[in-house]
mmCIF file of C-alpha atoms in Angstrom:
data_model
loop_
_atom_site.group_PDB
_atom_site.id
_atom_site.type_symbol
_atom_site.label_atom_id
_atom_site.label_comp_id
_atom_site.label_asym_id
_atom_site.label_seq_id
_atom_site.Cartn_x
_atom_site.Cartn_y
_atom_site.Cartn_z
ATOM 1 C CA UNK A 1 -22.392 38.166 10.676
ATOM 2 C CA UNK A 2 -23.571 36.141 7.865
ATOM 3 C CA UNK A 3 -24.629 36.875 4.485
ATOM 4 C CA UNK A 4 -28.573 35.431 5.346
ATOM 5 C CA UNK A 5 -28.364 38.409 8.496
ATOM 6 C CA UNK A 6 -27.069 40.977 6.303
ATOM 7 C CA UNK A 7 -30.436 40.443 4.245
ATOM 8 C CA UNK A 8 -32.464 40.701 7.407
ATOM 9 C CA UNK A 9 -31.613 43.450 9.477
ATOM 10 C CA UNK A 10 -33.424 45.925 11.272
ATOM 11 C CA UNK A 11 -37.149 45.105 12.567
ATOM 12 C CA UNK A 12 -36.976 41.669 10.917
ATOM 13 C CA UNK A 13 -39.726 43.600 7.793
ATOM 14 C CA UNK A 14 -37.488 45.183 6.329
ATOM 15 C CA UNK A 15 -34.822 43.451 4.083
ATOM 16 C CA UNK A 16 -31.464 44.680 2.492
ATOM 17 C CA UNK A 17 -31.453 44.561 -1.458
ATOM 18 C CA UNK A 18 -27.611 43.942 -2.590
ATOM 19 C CA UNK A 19 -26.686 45.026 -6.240
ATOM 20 C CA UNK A 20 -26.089 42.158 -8.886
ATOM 21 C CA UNK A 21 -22.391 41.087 -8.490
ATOM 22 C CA UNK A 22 -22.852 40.309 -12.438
ATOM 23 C CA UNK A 23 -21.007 43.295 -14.201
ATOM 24 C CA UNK A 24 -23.340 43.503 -17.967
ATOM 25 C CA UNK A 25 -21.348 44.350 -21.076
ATOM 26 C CA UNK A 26 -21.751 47.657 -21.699
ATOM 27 C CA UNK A 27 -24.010 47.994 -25.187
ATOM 28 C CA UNK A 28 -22.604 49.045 -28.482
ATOM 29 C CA UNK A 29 -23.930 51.044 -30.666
ATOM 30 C CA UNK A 30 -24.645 48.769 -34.231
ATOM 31 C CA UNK A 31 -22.734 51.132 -37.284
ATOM 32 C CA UNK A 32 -24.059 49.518 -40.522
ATOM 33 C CA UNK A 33 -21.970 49.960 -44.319
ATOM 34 C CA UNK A 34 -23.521 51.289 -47.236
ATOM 35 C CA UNK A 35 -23.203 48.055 -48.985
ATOM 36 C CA UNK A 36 -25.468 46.570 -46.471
ATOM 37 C CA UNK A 37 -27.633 49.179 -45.861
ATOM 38 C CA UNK A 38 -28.032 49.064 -50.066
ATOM 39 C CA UNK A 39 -28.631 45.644 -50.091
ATOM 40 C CA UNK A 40 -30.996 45.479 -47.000
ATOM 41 C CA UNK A 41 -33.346 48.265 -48.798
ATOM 42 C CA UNK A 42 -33.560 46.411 -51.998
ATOM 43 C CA UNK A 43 -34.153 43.459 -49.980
ATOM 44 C CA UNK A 44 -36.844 45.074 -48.561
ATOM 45 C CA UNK A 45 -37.768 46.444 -51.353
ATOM 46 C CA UNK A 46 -38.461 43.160 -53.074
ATOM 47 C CA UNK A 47 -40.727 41.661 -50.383
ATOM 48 C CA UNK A 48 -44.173 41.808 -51.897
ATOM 49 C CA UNK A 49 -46.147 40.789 -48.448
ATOM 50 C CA UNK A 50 -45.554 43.114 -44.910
ATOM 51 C CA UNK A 51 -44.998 39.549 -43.354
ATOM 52 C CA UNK A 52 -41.938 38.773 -46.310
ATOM 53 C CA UNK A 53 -40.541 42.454 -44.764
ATOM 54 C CA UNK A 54 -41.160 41.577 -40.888
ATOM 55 C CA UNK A 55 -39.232 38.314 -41.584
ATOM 56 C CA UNK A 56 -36.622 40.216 -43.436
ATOM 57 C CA UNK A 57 -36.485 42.515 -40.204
ATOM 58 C CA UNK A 58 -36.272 39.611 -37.503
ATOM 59 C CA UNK A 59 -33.794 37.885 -39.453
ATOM 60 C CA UNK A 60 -31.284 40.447 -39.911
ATOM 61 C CA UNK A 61 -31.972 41.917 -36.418
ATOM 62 C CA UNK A 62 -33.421 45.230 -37.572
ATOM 63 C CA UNK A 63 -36.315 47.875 -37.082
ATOM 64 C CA UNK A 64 -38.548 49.177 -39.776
ATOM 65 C CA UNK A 65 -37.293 52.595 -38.678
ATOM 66 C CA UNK A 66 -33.646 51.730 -39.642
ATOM 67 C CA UNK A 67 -35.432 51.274 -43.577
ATOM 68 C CA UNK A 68 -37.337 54.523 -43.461
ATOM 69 C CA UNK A 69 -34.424 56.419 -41.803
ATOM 70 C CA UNK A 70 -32.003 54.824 -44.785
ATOM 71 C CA UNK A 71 -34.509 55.322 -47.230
ATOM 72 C CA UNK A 72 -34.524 59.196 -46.477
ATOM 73 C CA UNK A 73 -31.102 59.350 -46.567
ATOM 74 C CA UNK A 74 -30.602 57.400 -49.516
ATOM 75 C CA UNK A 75 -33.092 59.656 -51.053
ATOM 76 C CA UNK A 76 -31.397 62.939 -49.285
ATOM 77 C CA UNK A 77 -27.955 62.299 -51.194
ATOM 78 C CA UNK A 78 -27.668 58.893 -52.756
ATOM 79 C CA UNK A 79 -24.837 57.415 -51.279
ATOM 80 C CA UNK A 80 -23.008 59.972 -49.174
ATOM 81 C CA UNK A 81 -26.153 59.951 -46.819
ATOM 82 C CA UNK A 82 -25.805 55.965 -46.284
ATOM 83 C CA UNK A 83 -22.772 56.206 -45.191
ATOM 84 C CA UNK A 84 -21.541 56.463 -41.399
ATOM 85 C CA UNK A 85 -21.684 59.535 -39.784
ATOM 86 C CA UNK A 86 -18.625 60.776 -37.241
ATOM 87 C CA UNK A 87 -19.437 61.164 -34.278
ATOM 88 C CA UNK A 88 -17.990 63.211 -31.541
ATOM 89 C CA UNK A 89 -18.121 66.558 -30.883
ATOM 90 C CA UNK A 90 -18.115 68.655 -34.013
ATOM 91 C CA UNK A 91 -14.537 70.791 -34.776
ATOM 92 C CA UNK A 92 -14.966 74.196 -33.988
ATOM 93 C CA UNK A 93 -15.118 76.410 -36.929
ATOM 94 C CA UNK A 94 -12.579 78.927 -35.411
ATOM 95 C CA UNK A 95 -9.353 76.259 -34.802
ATOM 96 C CA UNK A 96 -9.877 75.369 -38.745
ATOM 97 C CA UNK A 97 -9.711 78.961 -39.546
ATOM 98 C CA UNK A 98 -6.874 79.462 -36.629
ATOM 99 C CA UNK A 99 -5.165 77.078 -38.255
ATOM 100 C CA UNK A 100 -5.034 78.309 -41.752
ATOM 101 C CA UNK A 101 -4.403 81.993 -40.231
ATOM 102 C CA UNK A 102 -1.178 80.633 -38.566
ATOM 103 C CA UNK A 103 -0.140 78.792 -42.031
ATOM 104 C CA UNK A 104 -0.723 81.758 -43.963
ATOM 105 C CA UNK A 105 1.100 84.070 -41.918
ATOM 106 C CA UNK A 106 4.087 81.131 -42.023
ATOM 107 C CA UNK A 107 3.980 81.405 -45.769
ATOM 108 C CA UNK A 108 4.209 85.327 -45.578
ATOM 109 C CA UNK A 109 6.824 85.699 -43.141
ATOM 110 C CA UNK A 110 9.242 83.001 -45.582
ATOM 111 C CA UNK A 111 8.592 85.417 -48.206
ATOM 112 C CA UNK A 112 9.313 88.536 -46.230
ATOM 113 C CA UNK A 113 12.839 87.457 -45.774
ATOM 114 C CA UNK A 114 13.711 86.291 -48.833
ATOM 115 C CA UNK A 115 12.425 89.175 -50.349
ATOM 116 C CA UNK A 116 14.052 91.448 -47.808
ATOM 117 C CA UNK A 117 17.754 89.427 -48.255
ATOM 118 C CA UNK A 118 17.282 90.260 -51.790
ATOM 119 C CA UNK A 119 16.640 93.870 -51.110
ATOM 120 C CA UNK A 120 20.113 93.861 -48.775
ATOM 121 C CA UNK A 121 22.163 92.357 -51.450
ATOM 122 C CA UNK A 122 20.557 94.559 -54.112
ATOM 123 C CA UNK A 123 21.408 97.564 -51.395
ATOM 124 C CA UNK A 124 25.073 96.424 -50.638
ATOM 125 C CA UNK A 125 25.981 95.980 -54.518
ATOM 126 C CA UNK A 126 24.700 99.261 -55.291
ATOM 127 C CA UNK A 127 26.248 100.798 -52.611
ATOM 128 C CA UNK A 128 29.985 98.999 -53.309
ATOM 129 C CA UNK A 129 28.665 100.118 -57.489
ATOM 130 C CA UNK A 130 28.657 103.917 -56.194
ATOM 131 C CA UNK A 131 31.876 103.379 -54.063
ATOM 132 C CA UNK A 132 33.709 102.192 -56.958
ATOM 133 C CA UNK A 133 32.583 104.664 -59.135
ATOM 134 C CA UNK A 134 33.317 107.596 -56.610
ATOM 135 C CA UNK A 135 36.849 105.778 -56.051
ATOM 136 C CA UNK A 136 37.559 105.033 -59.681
ATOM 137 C CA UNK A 137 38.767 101.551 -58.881
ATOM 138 C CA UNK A 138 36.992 98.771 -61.310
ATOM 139 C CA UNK A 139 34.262 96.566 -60.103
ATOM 140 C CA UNK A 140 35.741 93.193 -58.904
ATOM 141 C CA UNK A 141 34.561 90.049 -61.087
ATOM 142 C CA UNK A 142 31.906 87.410 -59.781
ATOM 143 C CA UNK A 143 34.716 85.060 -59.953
ATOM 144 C CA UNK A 144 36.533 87.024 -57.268
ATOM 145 C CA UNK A 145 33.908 87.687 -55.002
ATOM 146 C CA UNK A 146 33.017 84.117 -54.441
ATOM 147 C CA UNK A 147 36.294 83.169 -54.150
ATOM 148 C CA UNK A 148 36.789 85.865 -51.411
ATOM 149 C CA UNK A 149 39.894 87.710 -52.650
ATOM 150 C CA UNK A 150 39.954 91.183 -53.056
ATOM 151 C CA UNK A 151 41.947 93.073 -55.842
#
């Protein structure tokens, strides 16, 4: 069967539509700088005729929505509104606070042993102080206890 029969089947009326072989770029979405959103508004801003502004518009590729919407933001917080947004989906507010729960509780348990290892020594010197004492024998030196000889 050829192609020109493929296009004309049926009752002869009706005819097949194919897609477009062509595969189109997919379109990308335009992210502007500050800088040039900055210098497009005073741009704009200088243009004393609508038509000065509309040729301002064609030749940079733009809408007059883009200089309202910058205009806003500029106005909205100077230069943190020009610039980019992130986009994506927004972090949940529960993982950040997850996260600095699980941190935290890192922090505490490093100081729960340490503070607990210097609660055993404290424990097994008093106990070997009151040993001593009950015994009569003198205390050994620091010298000889890390040295690990015993009297």
């Amino acid at each position: 069967m050829s192609y020109d029969q493929m296009l004309n089947l049926g009752n002869g009326n009706q005819t097949l539509h194919l897609p477009d072989p062509e595969v189109t770029p997919k379109a990308k979405r335009r992210a502007f700088s500050a800088e040039y959103k900055l210098r497009i508004l005073d741009e704009a801003h200088a243009c004393r005729t609508p038509a000065e502004r509309g040729a301002l518009l064609r030749r940079e590729g733009l809408y007059g929505s883009h200089l309202t919407h910058w205009r806003r933001e500029l106005h909205a917080g100077a230069m943190a509104g020009l610039k980019p947004k992130k986009r994506g989906p927004k972090t949940n507010p529960l993982v950040l606070e997850n996260a600095n729960l699980r941190r935290e509780l890192a922090q505490l348990q490093t100081q729960l042993e340490r503070a607990e290892t210097i609660i055993e020594v404290h424990r097994i010197r008093r106990i070997r102080k009151n040993i001593s004492h009950l015994m009569s024998l003198p205390l050994p030196s620091a010298t000889t206890e890390s040295n690990g000889s015993r009297p």
